[in-house]
Amino acid sequence: MGYAKERGKLEKLLTKTAGINTYDEKGLAILVDSYEKYSHTVRILKNKEPELFLDLYTNELQQIKESRKTLKESDSDEARQTNFTGYKDSILHALEKTIKTTNETV
């Protein structure tokens, strides 16, 4: 089964997300948007092929949610920047892992 359409969406998100480095409203908005789009796309993939994408759906999304929660609970600017980077990295990791899975199932 081909996943070119979903992989294309994920690759765009990867490029968009990788360029964010500093915690600010615009950067946070981009990460939240990337998370929402990733969540939607991985849900589509999970529904198409549960055996391949269920782990990504449950594990990667949970890791992103935990990173986001940690960011929201940050109480200093330094902690906020560190947790922002962690949130971004968790999204990037999930995107890369999902793209790799779609490439391996062609």
C-alpha positions as protocol buffer text, in pm:
chain_id: "A"
residue {
  index: 1
  type: MET
  ca { x: 0 y: 0 z: 0 }
}
residue {
  index: 2
  type: GLY
  ca { x: 141 y: 341 z: -91 }
}
residue {
  index: 3
  type: TYR
  ca { x: 173 y: 619 z: 159 }
}
residue {
  index: 4
  type: ALA
  ca { x: 317 y: 890 z: -67 }
}
residue {
  index: 5
  type: LYS
  ca { x: 50 y: 1147 z: 15 }
}
residue {
  index: 6
  type: GLU
  ca { x: 90 y: 1110 z: 392 }
}
residue {
  index: 7
  type: ARG
  ca { x: 469 y: 1092 z: 365 }
}
residue {
  index: 8
  type: GLY
  ca { x: 466 y: 1418 z: 168 }
}
residue {
  index: 9
  type: LYS
  ca { x: 266 y: 1587 z: 443 }
}
residue {
  index: 10
  type: LEU
  ca { x: 506 y: 1459 z: 706 }
}
residue {
  index: 11
  type: GLU
  ca { x: 813 y: 1569 z: 511 }
}
residue {
  index: 12
  type: LYS
  ca { x: 671 y: 1922 z: 480 }
}
residue {
  index: 13
  type: LEU
  ca { x: 608 y: 1929 z: 855 }
}
residue {
  index: 14
  type: LEU
  ca { x: 961 y: 1805 z: 920 }
}
residue {
  index: 15
  type: THR
  ca { x: 1111 y: 2089 z: 717 }
}
residue {
  index: 16
  type: LYS
  ca { x: 883 y: 2348 z: 876 }
}
residue {
  index: 17
  type: THR
  ca { x: 946 y: 2225 z: 1230 }
}
residue {
  index: 18
  type: ALA
  ca { x: 1322 y: 2181 z: 1202 }
}
residue {
  index: 19
  type: GLY
  ca { x: 1371 y: 2555 z: 1141 }
}
residue {
  index: 20
  type: ILE
  ca { x: 1228 y: 2656 z: 1480 }
}
residue {
  index: 21
  type: ASN
  ca { x: 1494 y: 2726 z: 1742 }
}
residue {
  index: 22
  type: THR
  ca { x: 1372 y: 2991 z: 1985 }
}
residue {
  index: 23
  type: TYR
  ca { x: 1080 y: 2988 z: 2222 }
}
residue {
  index: 24
  type: ASP
  ca { x: 836 y: 3261 z: 2124 }
}
residue {
  index: 25
  type: GLU
  ca { x: 467 y: 3281 z: 2033 }
}
residue {
  index: 26
  type: LYS
  ca { x: 527 y: 3225 z: 1662 }
}
residue {
  index: 27
  type: GLY
  ca { x: 756 y: 2926 z: 1721 }
}
residue {
  index: 28
  type: LEU
  ca { x: 516 y: 2773 z: 1968 }
}
residue {
  index: 29
  type: ALA
  ca { x: 225 y: 2821 z: 1727 }
}
residue {
  index: 30
  type: ILE
  ca { x: 419 y: 2642 z: 1454 }
}
residue {
  index: 31
  type: LEU
  ca { x: 500 y: 2350 z: 1685 }
}
residue {
  index: 32
  type: VAL
  ca { x: 139 y: 2319 z: 1802 }
}
residue {
  index: 33
  type: ASP
  ca { x: 24 y: 2324 z: 1440 }
}
residue {
  index: 34
  type: SER
  ca { x: 285 y: 2062 z: 1348 }
}
residue {
  index: 35
  type: TYR
  ca { x: 172 y: 1842 z: 1635 }
}
residue {
  index: 36
  type: GLU
  ca { x: -193 y: 1868 z: 1531 }
}
residue {
  index: 37
  type: LYS
  ca { x: -114 y: 1789 z: 1167 }
}
residue {
  index: 38
  type: TYR
  ca { x: 112 y: 1499 z: 1268 }
}
residue {
  index: 39
  type: SER
  ca { x: -160 y: 1365 z: 1496 }
}
residue {
  index: 40
  type: HIS
  ca { x: -414 y: 1378 z: 1215 }
}
residue {
  index: 41
  type: THR
  ca { x: -182 y: 1213 z: 962 }
}
residue {
  index: 42
  type: VAL
  ca { x: -66 y: 934 z: 1192 }
}
residue {
  index: 43
  type: ARG
  ca { x: -432 y: 864 z: 1278 }
}
residue {
  index: 44
  type: ILE
  ca { x: -505 y: 823 z: 906 }
}
residue {
  index: 45
  type: LEU
  ca { x: -210 y: 586 z: 873 }
}
residue {
  index: 46
  type: LYS
  ca { x: -317 y: 390 z: 1181 }
}
residue {
  index: 47
  type: ASN
  ca { x: -665 y: 346 z: 1037 }
}
residue {
  index: 48
  type: LYS
  ca { x: -523 y: 226 z: 703 }
}
residue {
  index: 49
  type: GLU
  ca { x: -267 y: -13 z: 850 }
}
residue {
  index: 50
  type: PRO
  ca { x: -307 y: -66 z: 1226 }
}
residue {
  index: 51
  type: GLU
  ca { x: -34 y: -329 z: 1252 }
}
residue {
  index: 52
  type: LEU
  ca { x: 231 y: -89 z: 1122 }
}
residue {
  index: 53
  type: PHE
  ca { x: 124 y: 241 z: 1272 }
}
residue {
  index: 54
  type: LEU
  ca { x: -52 y: 165 z: 1602 }
}
residue {
  index: 55
  type: ASP
  ca { x: 274 y: 185 z: 1801 }
}
residue {
  index: 56
  type: LEU
  ca { x: 359 y: 519 z: 1642 }
}
residue {
  index: 57
  type: TYR
  ca { x: 10 y: 643 z: 1713 }
}
residue {
  index: 58
  type: THR
  ca { x: 19 y: 549 z: 2079 }
}
residue {
  index: 59
  type: ASN
  ca { x: 386 y: 587 z: 2176 }
}
residue {
  index: 60
  type: GLU
  ca { x: 501 y: 885 z: 1970 }
}
residue {
  index: 61
  type: LEU
  ca { x: 188 y: 1091 z: 2031 }
}
residue {
  index: 62
  type: GLN
  ca { x: 212 y: 1019 z: 2404 }
}
residue {
  index: 63
  type: GLN
  ca { x: 574 y: 1132 z: 2411 }
}
residue {
  index: 64
  type: ILE
  ca { x: 484 y: 1456 z: 2231 }
}
residue {
  index: 65
  type: LYS
  ca { x: 197 y: 1517 z: 2475 }
}
residue {
  index: 66
  type: GLU
  ca { x: 431 y: 1468 z: 2771 }
}
residue {
  index: 67
  type: SER
  ca { x: 685 y: 1710 z: 2623 }
}
residue {
  index: 68
  type: ARG
  ca { x: 412 y: 1968 z: 2565 }
}
residue {
  index: 69
  type: LYS
  ca { x: 288 y: 1930 z: 2922 }
}
residue {
  index: 70
  type: THR
  ca { x: 642 y: 1978 z: 3053 }
}
residue {
  index: 71
  type: LEU
  ca { x: 674 y: 2294 z: 2846 }
}
residue {
  index: 72
  type: LYS
  ca { x: 347 y: 2433 z: 2981 }
}
residue {
  index: 73
  type: GLU
  ca { x: 462 y: 2367 z: 3338 }
}
residue {
  index: 74
  type: SER
  ca { x: 794 y: 2550 z: 3292 }
}
residue {
  index: 75
  type: ASP
  ca { x: 839 y: 2830 z: 3542 }
}
residue {
  index: 76
  type: SER
  ca { x: 1151 y: 3011 z: 3417 }
}
residue {
  index: 77
  type: ASP
  ca { x: 1267 y: 3139 z: 3080 }
}
residue {
  index: 78
  type: GLU
  ca { x: 1563 y: 2903 z: 3079 }
}
residue {
  index: 79
  type: ALA
  ca { x: 1346 y: 2599 z: 3159 }
}
residue {
  index: 80
  type: ARG
  ca { x: 1091 y: 2712 z: 2901 }
}
residue {
  index: 81
  type: GLN
  ca { x: 1357 y: 2728 z: 2628 }
}
residue {
  index: 82
  type: THR
  ca { x: 1497 y: 2388 z: 2727 }
}
residue {
  index: 83
  type: ASN
  ca { x: 1151 y: 2229 z: 2734 }
}
residue {
  index: 84
  type: PHE
  ca { x: 1059 y: 2402 z: 2409 }
}
residue {
  index: 85
  type: THR
  ca { x: 1359 y: 2235 z: 2247 }
}
residue {
  index: 86
  type: GLY
  ca { x: 1251 y: 1902 z: 2398 }
}
residue {
  index: 87
  type: TYR
  ca { x: 899 y: 1949 z: 2259 }
}
residue {
  index: 88
  type: LYS
  ca { x: 1038 y: 2030 z: 1915 }
}
residue {
  index: 89
  type: ASP
  ca { x: 1274 y: 1731 z: 1929 }
}
residue {
  index: 90
  type: SER
  ca { x: 991 y: 1493 z: 2023 }
}
residue {
  index: 91
  type: ILE
  ca { x: 788 y: 1614 z: 1724 }
}
residue {
  index: 92
  type: LEU
  ca { x: 1090 y: 1581 z: 1492 }
}
residue {
  index: 93
  type: HIS
  ca { x: 1164 y: 1231 z: 1623 }
}
residue {
  index: 94
  type: ALA
  ca { x: 803 y: 1123 z: 1568 }
}
residue {
  index: 95
  type: LEU
  ca { x: 800 y: 1269 z: 1216 }
}
residue {
  index: 96
  type: GLU
  ca { x: 1129 y: 1103 z: 1122 }
}
residue {
  index: 97
  type: LYS
  ca { x: 1020 y: 767 z: 1263 }
}
residue {
  index: 98
  type: THR
  ca { x: 686 y: 779 z: 1082 }
}
residue {
  index: 99
  type: ILE
  ca { x: 848 y: 881 z: 753 }
}
residue {
  index: 100
  type: LYS
  ca { x: 1094 y: 595 z: 790 }
}
residue {
  index: 101
  type: THR
  ca { x: 808 y: 351 z: 852 }
}
residue {
  index: 102
  type: THR
  ca { x: 620 y: 470 z: 544 }
}
residue {
  index: 103
  type: ASN
  ca { x: 937 y: 432 z: 333 }
}
residue {
  index: 104
  type: GLU
  ca { x: 996 y: 78 z: 458 }
}
residue {
  index: 105
  type: THR
  ca { x: 644 y: -37 z: 370 }
}
residue {
  index: 106
  type: VAL
  ca { x: 645 y: 64 z: 6 }
}
